[in-house]
GROMACS .gro file of C-alpha atoms in nm:
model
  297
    1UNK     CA    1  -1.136  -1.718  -2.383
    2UNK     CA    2  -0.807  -1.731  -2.240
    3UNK     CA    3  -0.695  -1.315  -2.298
    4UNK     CA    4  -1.068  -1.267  -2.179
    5UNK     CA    5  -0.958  -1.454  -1.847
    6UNK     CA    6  -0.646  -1.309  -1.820
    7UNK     CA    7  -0.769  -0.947  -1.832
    8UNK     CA    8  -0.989  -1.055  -1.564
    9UNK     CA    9  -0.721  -1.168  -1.343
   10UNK     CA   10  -0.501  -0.885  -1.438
   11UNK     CA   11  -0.816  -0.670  -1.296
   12UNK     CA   12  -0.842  -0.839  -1.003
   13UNK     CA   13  -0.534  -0.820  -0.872
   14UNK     CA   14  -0.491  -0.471  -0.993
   15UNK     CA   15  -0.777  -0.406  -0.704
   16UNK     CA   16  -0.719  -0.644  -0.435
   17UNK     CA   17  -0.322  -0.700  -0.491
   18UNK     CA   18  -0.187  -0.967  -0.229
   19UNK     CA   19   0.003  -0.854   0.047
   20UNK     CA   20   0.288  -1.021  -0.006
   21UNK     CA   21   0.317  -1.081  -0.367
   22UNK     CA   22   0.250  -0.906  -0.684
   23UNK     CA   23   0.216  -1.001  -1.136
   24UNK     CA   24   0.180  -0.861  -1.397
   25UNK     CA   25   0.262  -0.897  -1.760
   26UNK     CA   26   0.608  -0.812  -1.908
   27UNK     CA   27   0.553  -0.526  -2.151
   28UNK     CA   28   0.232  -0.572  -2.416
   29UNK     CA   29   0.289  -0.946  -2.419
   30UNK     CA   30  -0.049  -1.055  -2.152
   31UNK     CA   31   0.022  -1.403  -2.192
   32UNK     CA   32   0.377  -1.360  -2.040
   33UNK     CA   33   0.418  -1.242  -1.679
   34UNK     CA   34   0.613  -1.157  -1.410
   35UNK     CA   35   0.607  -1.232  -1.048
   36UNK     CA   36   0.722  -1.144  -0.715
   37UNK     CA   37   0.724  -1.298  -0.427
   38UNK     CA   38   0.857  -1.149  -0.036
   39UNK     CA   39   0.975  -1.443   0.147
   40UNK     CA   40   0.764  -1.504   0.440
   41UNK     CA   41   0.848  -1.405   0.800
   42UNK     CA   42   0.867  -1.734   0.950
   43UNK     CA   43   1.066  -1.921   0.650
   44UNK     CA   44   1.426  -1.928   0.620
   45UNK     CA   45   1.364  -1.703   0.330
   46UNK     CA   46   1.238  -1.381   0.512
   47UNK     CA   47   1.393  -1.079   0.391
   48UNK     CA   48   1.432  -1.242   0.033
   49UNK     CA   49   1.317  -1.090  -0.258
   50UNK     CA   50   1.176  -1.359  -0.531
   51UNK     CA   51   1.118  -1.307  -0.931
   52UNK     CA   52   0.904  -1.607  -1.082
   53UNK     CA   53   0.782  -1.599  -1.469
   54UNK     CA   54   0.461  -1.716  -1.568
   55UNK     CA   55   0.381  -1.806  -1.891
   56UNK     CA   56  -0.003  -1.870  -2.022
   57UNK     CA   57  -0.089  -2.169  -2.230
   58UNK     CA   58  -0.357  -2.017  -2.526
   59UNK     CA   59  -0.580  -2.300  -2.342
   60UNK     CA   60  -0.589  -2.110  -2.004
   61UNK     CA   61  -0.755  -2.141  -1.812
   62UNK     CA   62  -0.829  -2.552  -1.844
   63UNK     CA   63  -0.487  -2.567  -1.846
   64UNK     CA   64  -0.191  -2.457  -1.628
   65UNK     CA   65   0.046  -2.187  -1.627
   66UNK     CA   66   0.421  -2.274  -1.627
   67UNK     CA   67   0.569  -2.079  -1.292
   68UNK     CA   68   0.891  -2.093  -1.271
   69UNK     CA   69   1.158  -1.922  -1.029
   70UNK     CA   70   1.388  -1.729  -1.183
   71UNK     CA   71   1.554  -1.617  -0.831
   72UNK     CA   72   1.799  -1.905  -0.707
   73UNK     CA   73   1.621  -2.100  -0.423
   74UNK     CA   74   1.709  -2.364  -0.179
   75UNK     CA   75   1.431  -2.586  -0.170
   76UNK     CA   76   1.353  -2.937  -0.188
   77UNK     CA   77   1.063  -2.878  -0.396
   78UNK     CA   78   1.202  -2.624  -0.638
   79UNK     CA   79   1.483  -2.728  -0.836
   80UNK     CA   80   1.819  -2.542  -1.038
   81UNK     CA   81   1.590  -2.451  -1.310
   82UNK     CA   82   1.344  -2.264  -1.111
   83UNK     CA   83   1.040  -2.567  -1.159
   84UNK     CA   84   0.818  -2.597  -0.870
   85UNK     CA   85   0.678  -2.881  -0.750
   86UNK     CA   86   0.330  -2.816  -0.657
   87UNK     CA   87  -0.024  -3.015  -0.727
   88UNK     CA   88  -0.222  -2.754  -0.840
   89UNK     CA   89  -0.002  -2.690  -1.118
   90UNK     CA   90   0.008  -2.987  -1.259
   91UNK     CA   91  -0.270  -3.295  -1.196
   92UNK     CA   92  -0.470  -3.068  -0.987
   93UNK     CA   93  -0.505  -2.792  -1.106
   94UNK     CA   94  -0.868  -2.643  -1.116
   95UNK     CA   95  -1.025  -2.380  -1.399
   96UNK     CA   96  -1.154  -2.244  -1.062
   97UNK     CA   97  -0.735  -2.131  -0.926
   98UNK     CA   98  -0.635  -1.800  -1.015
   99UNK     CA   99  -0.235  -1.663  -1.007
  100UNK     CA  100  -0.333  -1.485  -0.702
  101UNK     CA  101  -0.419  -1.828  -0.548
  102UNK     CA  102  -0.163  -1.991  -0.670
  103UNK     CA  103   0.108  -1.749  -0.546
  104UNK     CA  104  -0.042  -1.778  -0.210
  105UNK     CA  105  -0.033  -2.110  -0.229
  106UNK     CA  106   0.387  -2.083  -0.337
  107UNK     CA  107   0.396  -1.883  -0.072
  108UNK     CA  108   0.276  -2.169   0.202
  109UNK     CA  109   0.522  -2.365   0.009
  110UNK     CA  110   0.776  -2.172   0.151
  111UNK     CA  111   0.637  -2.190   0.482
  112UNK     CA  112   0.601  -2.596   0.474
  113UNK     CA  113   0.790  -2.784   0.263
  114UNK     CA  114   0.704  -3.103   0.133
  115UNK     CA  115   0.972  -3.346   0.152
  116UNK     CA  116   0.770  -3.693   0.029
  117UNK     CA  117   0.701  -3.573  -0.272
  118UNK     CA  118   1.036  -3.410  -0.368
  119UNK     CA  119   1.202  -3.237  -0.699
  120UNK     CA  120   1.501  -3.235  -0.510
  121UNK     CA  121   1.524  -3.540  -0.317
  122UNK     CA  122   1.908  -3.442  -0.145
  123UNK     CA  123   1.757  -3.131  -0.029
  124UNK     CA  124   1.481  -3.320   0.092
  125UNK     CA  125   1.705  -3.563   0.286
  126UNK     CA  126   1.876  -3.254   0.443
  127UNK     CA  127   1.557  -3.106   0.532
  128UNK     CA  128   1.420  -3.473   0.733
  129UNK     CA  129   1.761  -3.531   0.908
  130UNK     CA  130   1.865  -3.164   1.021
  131UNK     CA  131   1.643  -2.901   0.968
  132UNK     CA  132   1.907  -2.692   1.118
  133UNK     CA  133   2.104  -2.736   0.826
  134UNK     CA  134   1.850  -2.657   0.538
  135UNK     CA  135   1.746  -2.336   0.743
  136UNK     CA  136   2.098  -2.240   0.756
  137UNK     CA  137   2.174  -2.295   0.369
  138UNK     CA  138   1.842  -2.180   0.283
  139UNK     CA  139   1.884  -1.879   0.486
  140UNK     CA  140   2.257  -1.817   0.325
  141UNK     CA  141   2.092  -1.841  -0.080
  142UNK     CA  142   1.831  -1.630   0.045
  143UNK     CA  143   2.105  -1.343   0.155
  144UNK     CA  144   2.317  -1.409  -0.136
  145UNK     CA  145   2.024  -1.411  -0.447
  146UNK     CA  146   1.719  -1.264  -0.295
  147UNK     CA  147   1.826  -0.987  -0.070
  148UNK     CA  148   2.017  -0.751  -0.315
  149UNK     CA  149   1.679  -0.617  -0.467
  150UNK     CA  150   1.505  -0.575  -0.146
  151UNK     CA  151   1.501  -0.227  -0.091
  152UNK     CA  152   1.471  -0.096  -0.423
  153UNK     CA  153   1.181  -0.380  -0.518
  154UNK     CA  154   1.008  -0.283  -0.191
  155UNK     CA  155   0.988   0.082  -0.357
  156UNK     CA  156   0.829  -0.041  -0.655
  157UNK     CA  157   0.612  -0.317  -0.485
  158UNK     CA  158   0.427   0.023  -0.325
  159UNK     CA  159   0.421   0.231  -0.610
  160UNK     CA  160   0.290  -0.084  -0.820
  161UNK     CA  161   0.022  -0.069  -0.558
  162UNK     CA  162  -0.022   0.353  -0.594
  163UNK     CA  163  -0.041   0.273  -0.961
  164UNK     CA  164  -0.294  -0.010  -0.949
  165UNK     CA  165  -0.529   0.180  -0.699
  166UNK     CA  166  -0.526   0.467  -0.885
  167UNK     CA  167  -0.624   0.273  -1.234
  168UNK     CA  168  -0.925   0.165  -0.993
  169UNK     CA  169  -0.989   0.475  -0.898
  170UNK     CA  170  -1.004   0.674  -1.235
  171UNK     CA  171  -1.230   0.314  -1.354
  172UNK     CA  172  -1.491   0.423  -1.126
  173UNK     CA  173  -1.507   0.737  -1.155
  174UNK     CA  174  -1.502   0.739  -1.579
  175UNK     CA  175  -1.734   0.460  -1.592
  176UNK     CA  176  -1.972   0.640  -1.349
  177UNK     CA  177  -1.956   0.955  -1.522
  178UNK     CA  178  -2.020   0.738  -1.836
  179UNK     CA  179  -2.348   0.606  -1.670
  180UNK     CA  180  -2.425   0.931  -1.549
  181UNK     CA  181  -2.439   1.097  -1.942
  182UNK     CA  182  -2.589   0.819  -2.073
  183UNK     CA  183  -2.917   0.886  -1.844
  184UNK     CA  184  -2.935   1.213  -1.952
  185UNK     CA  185  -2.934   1.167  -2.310
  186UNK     CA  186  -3.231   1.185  -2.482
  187UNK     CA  187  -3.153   0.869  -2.688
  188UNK     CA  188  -2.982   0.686  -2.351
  189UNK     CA  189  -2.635   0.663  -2.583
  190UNK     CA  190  -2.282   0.785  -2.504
  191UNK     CA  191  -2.118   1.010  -2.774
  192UNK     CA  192  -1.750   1.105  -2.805
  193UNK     CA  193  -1.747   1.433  -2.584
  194UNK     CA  194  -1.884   1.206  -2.313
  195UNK     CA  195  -1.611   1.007  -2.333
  196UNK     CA  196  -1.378   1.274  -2.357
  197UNK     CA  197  -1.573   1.429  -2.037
  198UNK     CA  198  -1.516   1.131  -1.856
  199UNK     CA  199  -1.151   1.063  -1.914
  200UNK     CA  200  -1.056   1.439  -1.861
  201UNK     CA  201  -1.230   1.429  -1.522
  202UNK     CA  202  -1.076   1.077  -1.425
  203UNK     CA  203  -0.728   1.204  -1.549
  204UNK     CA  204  -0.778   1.525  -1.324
  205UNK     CA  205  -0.874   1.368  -0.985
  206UNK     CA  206  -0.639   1.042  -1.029
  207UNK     CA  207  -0.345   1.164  -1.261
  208UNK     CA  208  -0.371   1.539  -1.180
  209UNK     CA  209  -0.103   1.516  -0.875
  210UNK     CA  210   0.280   1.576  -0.995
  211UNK     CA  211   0.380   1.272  -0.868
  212UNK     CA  212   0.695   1.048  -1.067
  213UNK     CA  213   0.463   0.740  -1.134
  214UNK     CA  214   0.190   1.033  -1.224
  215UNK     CA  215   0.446   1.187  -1.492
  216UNK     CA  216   0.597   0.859  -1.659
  217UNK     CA  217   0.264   0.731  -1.670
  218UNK     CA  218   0.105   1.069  -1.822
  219UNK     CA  219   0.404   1.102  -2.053
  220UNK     CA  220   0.364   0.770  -2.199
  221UNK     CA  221  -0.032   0.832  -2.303
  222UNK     CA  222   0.083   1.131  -2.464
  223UNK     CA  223   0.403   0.968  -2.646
  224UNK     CA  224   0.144   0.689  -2.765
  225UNK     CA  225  -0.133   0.961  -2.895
  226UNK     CA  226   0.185   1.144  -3.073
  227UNK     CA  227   0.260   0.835  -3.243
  228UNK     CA  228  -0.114   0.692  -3.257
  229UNK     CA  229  -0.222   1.061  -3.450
  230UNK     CA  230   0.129   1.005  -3.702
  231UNK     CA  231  -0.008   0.676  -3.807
  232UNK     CA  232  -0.345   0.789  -3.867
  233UNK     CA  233  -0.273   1.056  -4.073
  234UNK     CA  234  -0.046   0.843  -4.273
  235UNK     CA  235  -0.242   0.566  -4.328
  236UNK     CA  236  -0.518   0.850  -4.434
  237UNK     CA  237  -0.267   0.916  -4.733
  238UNK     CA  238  -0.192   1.294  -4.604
  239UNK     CA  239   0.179   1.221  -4.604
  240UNK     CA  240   0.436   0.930  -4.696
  241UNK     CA  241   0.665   0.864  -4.443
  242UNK     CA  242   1.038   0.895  -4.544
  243UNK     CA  243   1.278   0.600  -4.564
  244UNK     CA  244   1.393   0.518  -4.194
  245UNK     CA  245   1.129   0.735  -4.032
  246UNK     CA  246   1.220   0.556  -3.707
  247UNK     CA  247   1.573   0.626  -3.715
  248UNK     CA  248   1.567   0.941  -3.778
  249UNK     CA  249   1.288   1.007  -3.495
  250UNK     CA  250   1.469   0.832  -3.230
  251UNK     CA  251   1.817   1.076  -3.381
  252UNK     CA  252   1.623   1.425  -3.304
  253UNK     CA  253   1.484   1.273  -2.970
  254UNK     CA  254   1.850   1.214  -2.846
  255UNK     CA  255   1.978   1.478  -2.999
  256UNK     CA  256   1.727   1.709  -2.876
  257UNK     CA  257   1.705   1.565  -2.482
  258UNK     CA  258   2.134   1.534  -2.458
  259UNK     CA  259   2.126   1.927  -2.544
  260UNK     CA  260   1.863   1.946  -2.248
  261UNK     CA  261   2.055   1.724  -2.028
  262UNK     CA  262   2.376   1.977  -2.086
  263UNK     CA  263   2.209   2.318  -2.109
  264UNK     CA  264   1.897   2.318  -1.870
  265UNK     CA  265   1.852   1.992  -1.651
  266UNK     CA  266   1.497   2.124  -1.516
  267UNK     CA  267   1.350   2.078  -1.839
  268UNK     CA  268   1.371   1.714  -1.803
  269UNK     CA  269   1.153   1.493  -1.588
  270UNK     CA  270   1.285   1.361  -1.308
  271UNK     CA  271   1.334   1.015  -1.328
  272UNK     CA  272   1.454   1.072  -1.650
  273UNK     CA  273   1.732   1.328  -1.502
  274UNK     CA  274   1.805   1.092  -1.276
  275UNK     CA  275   1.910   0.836  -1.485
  276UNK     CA  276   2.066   1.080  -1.761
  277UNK     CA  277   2.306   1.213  -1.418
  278UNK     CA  278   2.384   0.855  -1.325
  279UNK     CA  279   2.516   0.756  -1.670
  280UNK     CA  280   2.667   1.053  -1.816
  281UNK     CA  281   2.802   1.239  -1.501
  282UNK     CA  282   2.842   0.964  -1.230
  283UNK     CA  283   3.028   0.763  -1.490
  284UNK     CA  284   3.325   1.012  -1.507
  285UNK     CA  285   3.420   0.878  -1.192
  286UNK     CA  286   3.446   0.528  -1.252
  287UNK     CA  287   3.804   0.499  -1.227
  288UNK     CA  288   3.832   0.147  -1.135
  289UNK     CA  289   3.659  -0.131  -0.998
  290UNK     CA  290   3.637  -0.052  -0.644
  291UNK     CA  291   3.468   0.298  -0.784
  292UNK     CA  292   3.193   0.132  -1.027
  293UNK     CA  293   3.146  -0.095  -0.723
  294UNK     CA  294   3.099   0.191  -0.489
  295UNK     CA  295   2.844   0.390  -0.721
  296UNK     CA  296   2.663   0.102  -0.803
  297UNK     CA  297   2.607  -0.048  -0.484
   0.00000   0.00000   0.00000
């Protein structure tokens, strides 16, 4: 029940992201997320970048997630720790709420605080007796652990949206194409080749442009079919992996892209070269702190 809600979510928000925040889960694990959150415009916190974690209870969703910030805030209803004190999370929370509702709803927290029912009654004090003060703090931690990331997280933010659009996208046009088939079958069934048919065509129209999101994404399907295909045919008995297969996989791989990286830098994909420059060649100049400083500003 609860990874069948989750997926759901995940869907949803993949479609109709908010415009100011954004979730997903941290690498294959769906009951662990991560958020974002741009502080709003008229907060002390505008400009501010925000990371929150969300974990799923195997209950979800009659019970709550845990959200917690793990971006420093000055607030008098979020404490050092990153817990938030908010309602719906905890005695009124509703199977009906969604993490897209509830972000929003962190979001108005921002906005307007609640200082009577505090996690952090000295910030609350501060907030009741000079609001000028708290704005001026809060505005200072936002500057200092929320503005760093802005620019860069802004860049993802809109190619997490790119990326999510386009999985809708290549959705409707497989699952049309699927529906399409299927009434022209004699027997009304879908068959392998149709599938195939479907994801080539959806692959074409959404994946097809040479885009960096296009080829990380791309290259990642086709390093999990590489390694999807190797376990098949072992499993079939057609050959016995060696002792430290892995090791000796991940050896060639470096050894094989470094050579690249040295000989012909156009054979490597971009973001990949990029990253491969900024280690291996930027690094040379590194001389002291004021340079590492300087190239990793």
């Amino acid at each position: 029940m609860a990874l069948k809600r989750i997926n759901k979510e995940l869907k949803d928000l993949s479609q109709d992201p908010p415009t100011t925040c954004s979730a997903g889960p941290i690498g294959e694990d769906l009951f662990h997320w991560q958020a974002t959150i741009m502080g709003p415009k008229d907060s002390p916190y505008n400009g501010g970048v925000f990371f929150l974690s969300i974990h799923f209870p195997t209950d979800y969703p009659f019970k709550p997630p845990k959200i917690t910030f793990t971006t420093k805030i000055y607030h008098p209803n979020i404490n050092s720790n990153g817990s938030i004190c908010l309602d719906i999370l905890k005695d009124q929370w509703s199977p009906a709420l969604t993490i897209s509702k509830v972000l929003l709803s962190i979001c108005s927290l921002l906005t307007d605080p609640n200082p009577d029912d505090p996690l952090v009654p000295e910030i609350a004090h501060i907030y009741k007796t000079d609001r000028h003060r708290y704005e001026s703090i809060a505005k200072e931690w936002t500057q200092k652990y929320a503005c760093n990331v802005q620019d860069k997280l802004t860049a993802i933010l809109k190619a997490t949206k790119a990326h999510a659009r386009g999985l809708a996208f290549f959705v409707t046009i497989y699952k049309s194409l699927m529906l399409l088939q299927r009434q022209i079958t004699s027997d009304g069934k879908n068959t392998d080749i149709h599938t195939f048919i479907a994801g080539c065509v959806g692959g074409w129209f959404v994946f097809g442009e040479k885009t960096s999101v296009n080829q990380q994404i791309v290259l990642y399907l086709f390093s999990r079919i590489a390694m999807g295909l190797v376990n098949t045919a072992m499993k079939a008995g057609n050959f016995n992996a060696p002792p430290n297969s892995f090791a000796m996989f991940a050896a060639i791989c470096w050894g094989i892209v470094m050579v690249l990286f040295r000989r012909d830098k156009s054979m490597l994909q971009d973001s990949l070269k990029n990253s491969m420059t900024y280690l291996y060649e930027d690094s040379d100049h590194w001389y002291s702190l004021k340079t590492l400083l300087w190239h990793n500003k």
